[in-house]
Short mmCIF file of C-alpha atoms and ligand atoms in Angstrom, two decimals:
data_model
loop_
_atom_site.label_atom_id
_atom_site.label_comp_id
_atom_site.label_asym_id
_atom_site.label_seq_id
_atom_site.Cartn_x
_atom_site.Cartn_y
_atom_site.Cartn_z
CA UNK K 1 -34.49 -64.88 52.20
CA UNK K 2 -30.95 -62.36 52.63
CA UNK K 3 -30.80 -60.33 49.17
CA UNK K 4 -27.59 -60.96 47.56
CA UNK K 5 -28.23 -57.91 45.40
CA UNK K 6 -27.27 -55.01 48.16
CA UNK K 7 -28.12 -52.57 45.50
CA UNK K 8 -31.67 -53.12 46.10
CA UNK K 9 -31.37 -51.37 49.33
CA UNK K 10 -28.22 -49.71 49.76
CA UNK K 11 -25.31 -47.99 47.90
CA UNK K 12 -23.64 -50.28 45.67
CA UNK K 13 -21.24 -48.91 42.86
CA UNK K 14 -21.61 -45.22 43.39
CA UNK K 15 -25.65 -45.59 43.03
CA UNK K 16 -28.00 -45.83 46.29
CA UNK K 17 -31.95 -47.29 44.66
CA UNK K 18 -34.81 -48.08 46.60
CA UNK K 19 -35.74 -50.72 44.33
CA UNK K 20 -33.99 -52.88 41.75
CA UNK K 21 -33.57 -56.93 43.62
CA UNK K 22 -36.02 -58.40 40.99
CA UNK K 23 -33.82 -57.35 37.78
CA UNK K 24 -31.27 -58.53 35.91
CA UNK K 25 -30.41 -55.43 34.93
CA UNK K 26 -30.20 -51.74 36.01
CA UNK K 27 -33.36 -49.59 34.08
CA UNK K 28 -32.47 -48.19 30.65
CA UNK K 29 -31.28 -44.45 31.11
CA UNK K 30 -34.59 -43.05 28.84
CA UNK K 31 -36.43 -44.94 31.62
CA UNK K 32 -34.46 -43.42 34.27
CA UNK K 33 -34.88 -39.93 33.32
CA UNK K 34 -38.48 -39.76 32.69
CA UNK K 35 -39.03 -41.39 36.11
CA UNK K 36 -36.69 -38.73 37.93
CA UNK K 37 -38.40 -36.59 39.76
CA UNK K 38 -35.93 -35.33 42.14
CA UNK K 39 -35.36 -31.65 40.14
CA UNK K 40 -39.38 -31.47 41.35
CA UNK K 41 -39.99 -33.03 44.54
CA UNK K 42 -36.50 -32.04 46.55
CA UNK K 43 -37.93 -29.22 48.34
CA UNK K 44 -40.30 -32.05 50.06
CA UNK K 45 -37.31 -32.41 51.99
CA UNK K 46 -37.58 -31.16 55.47
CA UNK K 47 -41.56 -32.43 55.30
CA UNK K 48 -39.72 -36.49 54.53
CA UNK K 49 -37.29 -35.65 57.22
CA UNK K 50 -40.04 -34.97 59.72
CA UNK K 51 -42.36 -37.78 59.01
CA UNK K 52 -39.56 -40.09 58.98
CA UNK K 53 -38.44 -39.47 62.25
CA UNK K 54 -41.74 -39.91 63.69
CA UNK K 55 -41.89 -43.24 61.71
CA UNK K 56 -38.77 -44.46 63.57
CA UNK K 57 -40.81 -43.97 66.79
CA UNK K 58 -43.49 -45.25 65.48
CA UNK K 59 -41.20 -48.90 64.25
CA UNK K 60 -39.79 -48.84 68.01
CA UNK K 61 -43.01 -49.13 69.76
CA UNK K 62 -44.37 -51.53 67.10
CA UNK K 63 -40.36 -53.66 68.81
CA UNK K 64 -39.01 -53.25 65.02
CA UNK K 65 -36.56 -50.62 66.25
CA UNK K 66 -34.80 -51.02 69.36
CA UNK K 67 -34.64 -47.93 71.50
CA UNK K 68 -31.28 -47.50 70.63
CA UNK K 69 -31.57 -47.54 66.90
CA UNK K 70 -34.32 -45.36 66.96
CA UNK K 71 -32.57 -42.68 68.67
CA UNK K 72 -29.68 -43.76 66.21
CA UNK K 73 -31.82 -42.85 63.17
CA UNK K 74 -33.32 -40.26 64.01
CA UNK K 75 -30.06 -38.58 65.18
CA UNK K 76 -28.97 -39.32 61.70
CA UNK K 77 -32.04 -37.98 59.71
CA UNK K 78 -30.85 -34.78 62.31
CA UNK K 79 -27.60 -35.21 60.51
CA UNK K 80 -29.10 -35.57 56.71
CA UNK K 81 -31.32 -32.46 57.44
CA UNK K 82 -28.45 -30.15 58.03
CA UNK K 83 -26.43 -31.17 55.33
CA UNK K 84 -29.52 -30.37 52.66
CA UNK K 85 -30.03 -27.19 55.17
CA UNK K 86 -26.62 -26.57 54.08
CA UNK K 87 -26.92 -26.80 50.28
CA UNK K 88 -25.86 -30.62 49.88
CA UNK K 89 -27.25 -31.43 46.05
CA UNK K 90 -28.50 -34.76 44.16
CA UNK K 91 -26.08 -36.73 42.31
CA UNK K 92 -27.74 -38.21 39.46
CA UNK K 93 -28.67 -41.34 41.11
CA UNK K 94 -31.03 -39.98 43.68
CA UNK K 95 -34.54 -40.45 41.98
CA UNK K 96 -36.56 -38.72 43.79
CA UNK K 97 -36.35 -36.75 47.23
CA UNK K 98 -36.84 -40.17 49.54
CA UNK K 99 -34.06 -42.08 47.89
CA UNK K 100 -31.34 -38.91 48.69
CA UNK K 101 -32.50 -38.86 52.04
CA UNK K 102 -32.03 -42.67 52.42
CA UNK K 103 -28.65 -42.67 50.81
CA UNK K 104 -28.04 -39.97 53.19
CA UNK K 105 -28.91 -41.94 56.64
CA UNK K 106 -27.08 -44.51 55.76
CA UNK K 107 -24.16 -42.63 55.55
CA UNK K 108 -25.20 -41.18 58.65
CA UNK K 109 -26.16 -44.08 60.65
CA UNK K 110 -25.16 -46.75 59.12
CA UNK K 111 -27.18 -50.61 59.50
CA UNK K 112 -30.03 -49.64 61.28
CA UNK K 113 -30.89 -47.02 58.11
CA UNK K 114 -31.84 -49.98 56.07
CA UNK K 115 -34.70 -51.03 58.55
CA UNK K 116 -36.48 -47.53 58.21
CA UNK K 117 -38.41 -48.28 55.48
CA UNK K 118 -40.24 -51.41 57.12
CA UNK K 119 -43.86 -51.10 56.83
CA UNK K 120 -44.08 -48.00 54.78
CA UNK K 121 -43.78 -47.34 51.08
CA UNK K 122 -43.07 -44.25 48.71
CA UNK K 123 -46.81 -44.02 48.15
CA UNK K 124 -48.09 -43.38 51.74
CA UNK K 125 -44.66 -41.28 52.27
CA UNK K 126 -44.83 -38.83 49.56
CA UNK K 127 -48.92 -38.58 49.59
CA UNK K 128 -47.79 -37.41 53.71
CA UNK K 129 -45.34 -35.22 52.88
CA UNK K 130 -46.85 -33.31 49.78
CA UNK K 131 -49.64 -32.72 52.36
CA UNK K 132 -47.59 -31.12 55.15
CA UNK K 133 -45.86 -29.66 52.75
CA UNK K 134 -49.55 -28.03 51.68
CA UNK K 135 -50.47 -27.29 55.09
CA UNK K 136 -47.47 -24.82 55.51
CA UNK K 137 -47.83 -23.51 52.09
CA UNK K 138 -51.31 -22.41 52.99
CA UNK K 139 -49.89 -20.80 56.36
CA UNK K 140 -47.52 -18.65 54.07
CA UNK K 141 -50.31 -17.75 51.38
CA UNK K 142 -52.51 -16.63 54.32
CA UNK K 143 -49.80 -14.62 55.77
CA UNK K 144 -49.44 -12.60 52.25
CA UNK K 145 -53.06 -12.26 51.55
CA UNK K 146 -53.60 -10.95 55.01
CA UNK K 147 -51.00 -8.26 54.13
CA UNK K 148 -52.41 -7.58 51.40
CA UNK K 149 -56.20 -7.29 53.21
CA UNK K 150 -54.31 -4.41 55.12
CA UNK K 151 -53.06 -2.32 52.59
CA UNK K 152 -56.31 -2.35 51.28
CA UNK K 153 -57.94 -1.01 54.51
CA UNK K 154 -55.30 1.22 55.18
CA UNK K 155 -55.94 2.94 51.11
CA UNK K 156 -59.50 2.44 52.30
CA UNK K 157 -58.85 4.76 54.99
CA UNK K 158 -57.36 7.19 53.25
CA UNK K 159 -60.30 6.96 50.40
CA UNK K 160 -63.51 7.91 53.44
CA UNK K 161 -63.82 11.18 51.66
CA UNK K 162 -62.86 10.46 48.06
CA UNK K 163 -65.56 9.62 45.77
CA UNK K 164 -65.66 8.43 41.88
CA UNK K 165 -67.83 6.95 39.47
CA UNK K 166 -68.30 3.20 39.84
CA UNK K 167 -68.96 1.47 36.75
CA UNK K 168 -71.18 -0.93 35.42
CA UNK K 169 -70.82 -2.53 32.02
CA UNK K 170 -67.82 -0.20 32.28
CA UNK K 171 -70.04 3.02 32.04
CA UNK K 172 -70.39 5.50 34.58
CA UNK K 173 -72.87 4.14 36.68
CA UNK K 174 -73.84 6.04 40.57
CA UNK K 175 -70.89 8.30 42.86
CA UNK K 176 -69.50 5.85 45.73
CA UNK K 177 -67.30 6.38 48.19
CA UNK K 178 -63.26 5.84 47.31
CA UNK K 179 -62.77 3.94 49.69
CA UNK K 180 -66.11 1.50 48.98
CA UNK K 181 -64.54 0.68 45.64
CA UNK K 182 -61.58 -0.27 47.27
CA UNK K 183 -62.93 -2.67 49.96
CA UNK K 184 -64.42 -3.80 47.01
CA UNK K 185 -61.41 -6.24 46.55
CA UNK K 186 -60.69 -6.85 50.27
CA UNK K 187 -64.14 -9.20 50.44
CA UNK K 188 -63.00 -11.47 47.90
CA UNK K 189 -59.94 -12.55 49.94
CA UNK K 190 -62.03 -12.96 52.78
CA UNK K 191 -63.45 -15.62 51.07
CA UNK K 192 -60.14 -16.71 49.53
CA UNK K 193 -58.86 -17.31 52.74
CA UNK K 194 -61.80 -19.50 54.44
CA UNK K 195 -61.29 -21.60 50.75
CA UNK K 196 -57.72 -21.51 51.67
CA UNK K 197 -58.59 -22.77 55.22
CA UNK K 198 -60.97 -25.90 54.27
CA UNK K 199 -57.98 -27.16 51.47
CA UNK K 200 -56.40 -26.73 54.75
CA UNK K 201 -59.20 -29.17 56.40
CA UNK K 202 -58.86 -31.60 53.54
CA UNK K 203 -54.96 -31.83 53.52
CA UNK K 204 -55.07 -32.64 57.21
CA UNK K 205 -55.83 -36.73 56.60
CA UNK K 206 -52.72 -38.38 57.20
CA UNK K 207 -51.79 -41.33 55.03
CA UNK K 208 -48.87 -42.83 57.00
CA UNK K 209 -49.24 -46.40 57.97
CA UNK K 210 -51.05 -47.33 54.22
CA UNK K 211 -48.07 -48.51 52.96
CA UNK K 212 -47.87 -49.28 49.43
CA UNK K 213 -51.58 -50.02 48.98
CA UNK K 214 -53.21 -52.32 51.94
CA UNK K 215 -51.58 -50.61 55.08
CA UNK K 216 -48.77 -51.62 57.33
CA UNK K 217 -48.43 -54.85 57.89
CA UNK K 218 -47.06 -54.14 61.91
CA UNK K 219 -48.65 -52.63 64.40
CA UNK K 220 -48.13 -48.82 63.64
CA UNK K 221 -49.84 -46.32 66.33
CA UNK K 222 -50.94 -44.30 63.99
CA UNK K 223 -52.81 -42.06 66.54
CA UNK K 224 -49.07 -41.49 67.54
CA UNK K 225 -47.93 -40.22 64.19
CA UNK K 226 -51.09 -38.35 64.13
CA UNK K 227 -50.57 -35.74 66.99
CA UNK K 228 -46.51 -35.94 66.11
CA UNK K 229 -47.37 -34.47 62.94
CA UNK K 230 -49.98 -32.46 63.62
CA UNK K 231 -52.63 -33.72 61.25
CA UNK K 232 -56.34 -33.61 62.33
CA UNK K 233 -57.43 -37.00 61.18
CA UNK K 234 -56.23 -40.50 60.10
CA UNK K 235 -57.27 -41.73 56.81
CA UNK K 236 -59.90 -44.81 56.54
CA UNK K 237 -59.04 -46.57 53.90
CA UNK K 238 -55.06 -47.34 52.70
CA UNK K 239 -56.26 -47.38 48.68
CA UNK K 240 -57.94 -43.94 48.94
CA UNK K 241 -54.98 -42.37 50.78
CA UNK K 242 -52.40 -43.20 48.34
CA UNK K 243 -54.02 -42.10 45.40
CA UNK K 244 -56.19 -39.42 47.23
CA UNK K 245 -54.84 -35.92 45.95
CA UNK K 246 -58.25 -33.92 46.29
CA UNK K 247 -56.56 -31.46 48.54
CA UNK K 248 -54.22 -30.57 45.78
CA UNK K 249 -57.24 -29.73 43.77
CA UNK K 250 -58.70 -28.15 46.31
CA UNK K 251 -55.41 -25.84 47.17
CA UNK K 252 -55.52 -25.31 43.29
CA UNK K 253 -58.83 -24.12 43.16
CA UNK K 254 -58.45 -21.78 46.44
CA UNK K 255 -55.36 -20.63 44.59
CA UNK K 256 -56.85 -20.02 40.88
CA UNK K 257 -59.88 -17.93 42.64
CA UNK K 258 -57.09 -15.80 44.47
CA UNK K 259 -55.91 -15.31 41.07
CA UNK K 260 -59.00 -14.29 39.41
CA UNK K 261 -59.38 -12.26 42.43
CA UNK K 262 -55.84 -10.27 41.86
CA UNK K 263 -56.48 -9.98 38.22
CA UNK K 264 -59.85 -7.90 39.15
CA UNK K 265 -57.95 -5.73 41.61
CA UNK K 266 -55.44 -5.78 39.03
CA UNK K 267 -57.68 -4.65 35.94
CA UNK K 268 -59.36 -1.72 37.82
CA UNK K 269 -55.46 -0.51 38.57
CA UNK K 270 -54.29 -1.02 35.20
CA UNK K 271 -57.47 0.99 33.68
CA UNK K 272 -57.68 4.03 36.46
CA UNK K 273 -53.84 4.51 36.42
CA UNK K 274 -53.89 5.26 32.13
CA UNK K 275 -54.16 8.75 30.95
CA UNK K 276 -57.65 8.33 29.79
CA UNK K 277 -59.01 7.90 33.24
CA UNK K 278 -56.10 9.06 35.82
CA UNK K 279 -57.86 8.16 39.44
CA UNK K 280 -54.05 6.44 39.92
CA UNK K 281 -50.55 6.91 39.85
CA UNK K 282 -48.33 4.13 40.04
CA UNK K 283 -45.13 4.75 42.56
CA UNK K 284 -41.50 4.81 41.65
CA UNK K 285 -40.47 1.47 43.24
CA UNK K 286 -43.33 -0.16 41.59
CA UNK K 287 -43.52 1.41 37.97
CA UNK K 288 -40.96 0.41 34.93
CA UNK K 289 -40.17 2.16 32.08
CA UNK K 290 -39.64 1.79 28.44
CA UNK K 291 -36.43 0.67 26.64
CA UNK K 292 -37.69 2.91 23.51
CA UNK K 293 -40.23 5.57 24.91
CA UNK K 294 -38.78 7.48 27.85
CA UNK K 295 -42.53 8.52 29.52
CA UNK K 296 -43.53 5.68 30.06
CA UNK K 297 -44.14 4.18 33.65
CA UNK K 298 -45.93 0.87 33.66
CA UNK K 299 -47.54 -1.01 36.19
CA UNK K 300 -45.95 -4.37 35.18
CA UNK K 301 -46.41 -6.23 38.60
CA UNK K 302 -50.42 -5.57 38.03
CA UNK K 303 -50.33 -6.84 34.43
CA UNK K 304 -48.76 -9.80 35.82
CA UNK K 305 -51.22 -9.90 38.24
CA UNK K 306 -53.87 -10.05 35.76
CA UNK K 307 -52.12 -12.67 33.83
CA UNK K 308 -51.47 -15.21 36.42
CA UNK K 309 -55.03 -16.30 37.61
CA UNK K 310 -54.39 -18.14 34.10
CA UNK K 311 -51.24 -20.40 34.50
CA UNK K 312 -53.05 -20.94 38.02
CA UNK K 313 -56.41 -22.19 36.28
CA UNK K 314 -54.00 -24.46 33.89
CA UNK K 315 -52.27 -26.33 37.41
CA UNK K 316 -55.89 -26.50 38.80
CA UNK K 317 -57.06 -27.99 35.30
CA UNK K 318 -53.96 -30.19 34.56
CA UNK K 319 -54.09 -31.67 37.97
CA UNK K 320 -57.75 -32.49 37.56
CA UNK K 321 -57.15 -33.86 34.41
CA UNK K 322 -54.26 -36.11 35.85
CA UNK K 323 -56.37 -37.43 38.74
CA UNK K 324 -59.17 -38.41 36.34
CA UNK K 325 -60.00 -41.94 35.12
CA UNK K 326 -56.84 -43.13 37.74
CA UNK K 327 -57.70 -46.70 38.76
CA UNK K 328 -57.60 -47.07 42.19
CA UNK K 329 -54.43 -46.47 44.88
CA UNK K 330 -51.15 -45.10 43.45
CA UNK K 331 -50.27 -44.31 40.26
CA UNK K 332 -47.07 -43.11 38.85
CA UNK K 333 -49.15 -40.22 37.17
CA UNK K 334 -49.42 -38.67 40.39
CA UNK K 335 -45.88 -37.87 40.26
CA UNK K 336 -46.98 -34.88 38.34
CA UNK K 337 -49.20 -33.84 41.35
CA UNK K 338 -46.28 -31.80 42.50
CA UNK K 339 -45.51 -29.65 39.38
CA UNK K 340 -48.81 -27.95 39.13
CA UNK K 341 -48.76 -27.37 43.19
CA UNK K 342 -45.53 -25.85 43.54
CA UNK K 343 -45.81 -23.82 40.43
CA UNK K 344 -49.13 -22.10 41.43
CA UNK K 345 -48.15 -21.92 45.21
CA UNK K 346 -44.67 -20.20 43.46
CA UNK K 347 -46.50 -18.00 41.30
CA UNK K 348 -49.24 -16.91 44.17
CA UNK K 349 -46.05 -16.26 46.82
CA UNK K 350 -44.29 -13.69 44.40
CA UNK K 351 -47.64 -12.11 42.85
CA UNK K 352 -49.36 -11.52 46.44
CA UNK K 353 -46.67 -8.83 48.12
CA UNK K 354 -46.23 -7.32 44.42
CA UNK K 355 -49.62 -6.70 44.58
CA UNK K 356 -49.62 -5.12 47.96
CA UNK K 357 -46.56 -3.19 46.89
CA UNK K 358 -48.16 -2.09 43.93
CA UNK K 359 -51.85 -0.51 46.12
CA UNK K 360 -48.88 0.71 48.85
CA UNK K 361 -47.30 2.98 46.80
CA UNK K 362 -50.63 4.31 44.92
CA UNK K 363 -51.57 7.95 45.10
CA UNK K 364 -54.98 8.89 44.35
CA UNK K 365 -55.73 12.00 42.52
CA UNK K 366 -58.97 12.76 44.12
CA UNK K 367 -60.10 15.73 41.77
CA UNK K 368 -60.15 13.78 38.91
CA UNK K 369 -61.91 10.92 40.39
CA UNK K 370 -64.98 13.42 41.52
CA UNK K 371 -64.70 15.03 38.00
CA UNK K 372 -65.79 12.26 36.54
CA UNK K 373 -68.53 12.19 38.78
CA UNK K 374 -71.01 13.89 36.03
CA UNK K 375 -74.62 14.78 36.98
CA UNK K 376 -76.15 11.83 34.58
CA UNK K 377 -74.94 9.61 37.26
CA UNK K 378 -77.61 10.90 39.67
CA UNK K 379 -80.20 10.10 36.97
CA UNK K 380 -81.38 7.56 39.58
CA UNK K 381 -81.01 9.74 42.38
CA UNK K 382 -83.48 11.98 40.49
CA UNK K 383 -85.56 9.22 39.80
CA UNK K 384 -86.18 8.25 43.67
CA UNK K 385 -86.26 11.85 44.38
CA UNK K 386 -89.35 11.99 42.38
CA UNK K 387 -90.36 8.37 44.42
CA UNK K 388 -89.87 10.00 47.63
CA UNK K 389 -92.44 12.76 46.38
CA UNK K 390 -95.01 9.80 45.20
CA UNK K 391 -94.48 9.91 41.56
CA UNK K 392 -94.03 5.24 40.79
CA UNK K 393 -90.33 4.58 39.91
CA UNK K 394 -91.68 3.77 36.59
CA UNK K 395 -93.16 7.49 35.54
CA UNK K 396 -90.11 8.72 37.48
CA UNK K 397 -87.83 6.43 35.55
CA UNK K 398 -89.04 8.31 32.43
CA UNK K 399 -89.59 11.45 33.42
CA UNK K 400 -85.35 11.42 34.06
CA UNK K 401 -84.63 9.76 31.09
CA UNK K 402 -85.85 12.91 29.20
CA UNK K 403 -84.30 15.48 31.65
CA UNK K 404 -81.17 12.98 30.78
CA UNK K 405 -82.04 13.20 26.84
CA UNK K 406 -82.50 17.48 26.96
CA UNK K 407 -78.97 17.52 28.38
CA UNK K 408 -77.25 15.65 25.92
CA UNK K 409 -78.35 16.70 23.09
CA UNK K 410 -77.43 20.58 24.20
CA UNK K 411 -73.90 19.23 25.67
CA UNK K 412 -74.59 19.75 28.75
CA UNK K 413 -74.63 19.04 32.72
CA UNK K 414 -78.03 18.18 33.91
CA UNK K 415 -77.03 20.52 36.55
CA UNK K 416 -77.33 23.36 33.78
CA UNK K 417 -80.45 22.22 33.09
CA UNK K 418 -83.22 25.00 33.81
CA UNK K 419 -85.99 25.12 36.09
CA UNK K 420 -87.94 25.02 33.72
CA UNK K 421 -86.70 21.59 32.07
CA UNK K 422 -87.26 19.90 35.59
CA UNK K 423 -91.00 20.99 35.68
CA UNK K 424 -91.59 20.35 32.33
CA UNK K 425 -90.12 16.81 32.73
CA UNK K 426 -92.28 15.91 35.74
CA UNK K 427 -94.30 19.12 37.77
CA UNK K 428 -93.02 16.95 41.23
CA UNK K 429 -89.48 18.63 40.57
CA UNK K 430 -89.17 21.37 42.59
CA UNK K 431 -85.94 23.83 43.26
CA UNK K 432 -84.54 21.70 45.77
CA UNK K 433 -83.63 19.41 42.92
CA UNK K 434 -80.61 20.69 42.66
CA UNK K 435 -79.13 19.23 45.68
CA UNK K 436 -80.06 15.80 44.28
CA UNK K 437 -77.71 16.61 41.67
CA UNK K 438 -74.56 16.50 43.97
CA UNK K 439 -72.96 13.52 44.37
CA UNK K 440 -72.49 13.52 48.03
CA UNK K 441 -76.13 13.67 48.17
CA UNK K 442 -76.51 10.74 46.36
CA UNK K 443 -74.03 9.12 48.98
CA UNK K 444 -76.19 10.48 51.90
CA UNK K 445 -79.16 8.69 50.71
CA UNK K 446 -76.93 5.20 50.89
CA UNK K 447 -76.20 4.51 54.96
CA UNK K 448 -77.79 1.40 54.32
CA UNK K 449 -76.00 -1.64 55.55
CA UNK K 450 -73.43 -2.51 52.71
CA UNK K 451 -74.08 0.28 50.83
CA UNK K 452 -71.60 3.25 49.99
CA UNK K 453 -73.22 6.07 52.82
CA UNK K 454 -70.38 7.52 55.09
CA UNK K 455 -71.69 6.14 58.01
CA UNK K 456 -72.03 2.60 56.29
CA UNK K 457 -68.39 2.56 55.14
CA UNK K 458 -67.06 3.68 58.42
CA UNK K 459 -68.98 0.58 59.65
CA UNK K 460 -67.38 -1.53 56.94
CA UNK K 461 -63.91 -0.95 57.60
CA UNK K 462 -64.66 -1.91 61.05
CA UNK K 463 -65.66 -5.32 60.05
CA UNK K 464 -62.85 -5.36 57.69
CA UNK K 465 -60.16 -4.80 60.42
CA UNK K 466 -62.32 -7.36 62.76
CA UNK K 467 -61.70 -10.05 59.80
CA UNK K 468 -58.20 -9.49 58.90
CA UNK K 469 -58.06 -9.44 63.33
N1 LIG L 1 -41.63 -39.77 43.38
C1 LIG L 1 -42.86 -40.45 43.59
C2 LIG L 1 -44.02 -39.48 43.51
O1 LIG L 1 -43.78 -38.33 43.62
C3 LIG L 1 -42.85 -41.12 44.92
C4 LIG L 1 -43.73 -42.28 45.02
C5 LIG L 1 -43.16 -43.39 44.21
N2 LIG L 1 -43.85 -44.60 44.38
C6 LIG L 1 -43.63 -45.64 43.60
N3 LIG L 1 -44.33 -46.68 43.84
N4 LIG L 1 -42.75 -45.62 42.67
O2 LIG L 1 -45.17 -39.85 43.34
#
């Protein structure tokens, strides 16, 4: 029964391994570094630290710990978390981010270290940690999208009384308000954020007490570690919680649509800020220039912006193409799990306040954003004028598209159009026509709920503030 190999469970020779008793043999170095995941998994840290401690609780009411030792190691995982806190690194015989913090408490607290691990196993551990670790990554993506909701509302704000083309099929389509196309992007995160919240939902299932496959073999209050750790539920079944990683997919997938979402915001930057259309200017602290062409300031955070919702999409589809075909409970596959959630969570943490930096420090030019408000785009405002008189939206429809046809082929605004045209084009049109033509009118006629009518807007950044609270 008493290991002679101590290796298997404590330092021995300068190494400290979680595993080894059954081999002649220590693993071939080729072995060793593929299965090193340390580099990945070390920030897991604090998350490992936290659960454990609990654990030791947990092993003293179960009478595996005795009071003592339980206070013993937890004082010790104390210990181990402030020497990571303060920078302490790997050595290449820590495997992953469980054995360093082993080989760490038992420097730290000696014998009683070694009975920590009863009942438990890497698989329900790290499948526990990665998901607290989730839980607070959320927290800190909601935090930056929420800023970034705000500096939307506030260039919202300043946008009541701007107005500019929007665009559909990327052609000047009807005049809305400024600030319309910019809240625009702030309903997307709305619904970023209640994605956000239910991968949330579905990383709050706590694995602890599955062990390695068929769940602790003492008796584990898992209720106990519940509330300690502030999960919402227990899981049901030991071989779906240690292979379960659907709320990494589901953190990926809140994640890639926040990235689609940024790239949008980003594209509509990227295109009014060039020369060609000239709504925006970029500021200083969030343009860069050229190293050959001294004009140039680029929006370089945006284009990034743009780019990311792609490596984002790859974690999401590389997970999902980890996870699938698995046989059931853990797999060493799921090792990978990590890679793709840190690197999108990374990528989304530095995009999300460049992006609010970026819409901080825009100015609009407002004159050229009504300029290109050109009378064709009340072609449908003339059309439901002529509605409004009872002419059918379908004889009105082509009654403008001539008015619309006369104009261009003379070069000109409709709104230097004469009288006569209008009549001839449908005898409804009378001479207040004109004032159809004006793209405030056109707003006027839109109060509607959701649409881009002063009063409407005004009514929209209310609910706006009331969602971002
Ligand atoms: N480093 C591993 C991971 O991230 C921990 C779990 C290892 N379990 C095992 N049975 N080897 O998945």
């Amino acid at each position: 029964m008493t290991p002679k190999k101590a290796q298997a469970s404590s330092t021995h020779g300068g190494t400290h391994k979680l595993w080894g008793g059954r081999f002649a043999g220590g693993p071939h170095p080729a072995l060793e570094a593929v299965n090193r995941s340390i580099t990945v998994d070390f920030r897991l840290w604090p998350f490992d630290i936290q659960l454990s401690k609990s654990w030791a609780r947990a092993l003293a009411k179960a009478g595996v710990f005795t009071g003592a030792e339980c206070e013993a190691v937890r004082a010790g995982l104390d210990t181990v978390a402030a020497r990571l806190a303060g920078g302490e690194q790997p050595i290449p015989s820590d495997e992953d981010v469980h054995t360093i913090i082993d080989r760490l408490l038992h420097e730290a607290a000696g014998d009683p270290a070694s009975r920590l691990h009863t009942g438990r196993s890497r698989n329900d551990q790290v499948a526990t940690a990665t998901r607290l670790w989730t839980r607070d990554a959320i927290a800190r993506v909601d935090e930056h999208i929420t800023a970034l909701q705000r500096a939307i509302i506030a260039q919202a704000e300043h946008l009541q009384d701007a107005i500019m083309p929007a665009y559909t099929h990327m052609q000047r389509a009807q005049p809305v308000s400024g600030a319309h196309w910019m809240l625009n992007h702030f309903w997307p995160l709305v619904r970023d954020r209640e994605r956000l919240a239910a991968a949330h939902r579905s990383a709050g299932v706590m694995p602890l007490g599955s062990g390695a496959i068929a769940g602790s073999a003492f008796p584990i209050d898992r209720e106990l570690l519940r509330t300690e750790l502030g999960f919402e539920r227990i899981s049901a079944n030991s071989i779906d919680a240690v292979g379960d990683r659907d709320f990494i997919a589901d953190t990926l997938y809140a994640i890639t649509m926040l990235g689609m979402h940024l790239s949008r915001i980003a594209e509509d930057l990227i295109l009014y800020g060039s020369s060609e259309f000239g709504f925006v200017r970029y500021g200083d602290s969030f343009s860069t220039g050229s190293s050959m062409m001294p004009q140039k300031r680029n929006p370089d955070a945006l284009e990034l912006a743009r780019g990311s919702g792609a490596r984002m999409l790859g974690d999401l589809v590389g997970l999902l193409a980890t996870i699938k075909g698995l046989p059931s409970g853990y797999n060493k596959d799921l090792q990978e799990d990590k890679r793709s959630l840190f690197d999108a969570v990374d990528g989304m943490l530095l995009l999300l306040p460049a992006v609010a930096g970026s819409l901080e420090t825009l100015t609009f030019n407002r004159d050229k954003m009504a300029a290109a408000c050109t009378s064709s785009m009340m072609a449908t405002d003339l059309a439901d004028y002529l509605v409004r008189k009872h002419v059918s939206f379908r004889e009105a429809h082509g009654a403008v598209g001539a008015l619309v046809r006369e104009a261009e082929e003379k070069g000109i605004e409709m709104t230097e159009l004469p009288s006569e045209s209008f009549v001839n084009a449908h005898h409804a049109f009378e001479s207040d026509v004109m004032h159809e033509l004006r793209p405030r009118t056109s707003l006027s006629h839109r109060d509607i709920a959701g649409g881009t009518g002063t009063k409407a807007v005004a009514a929209q950044i209310q609910q706006a503030k009331a969602a971002v609270g």
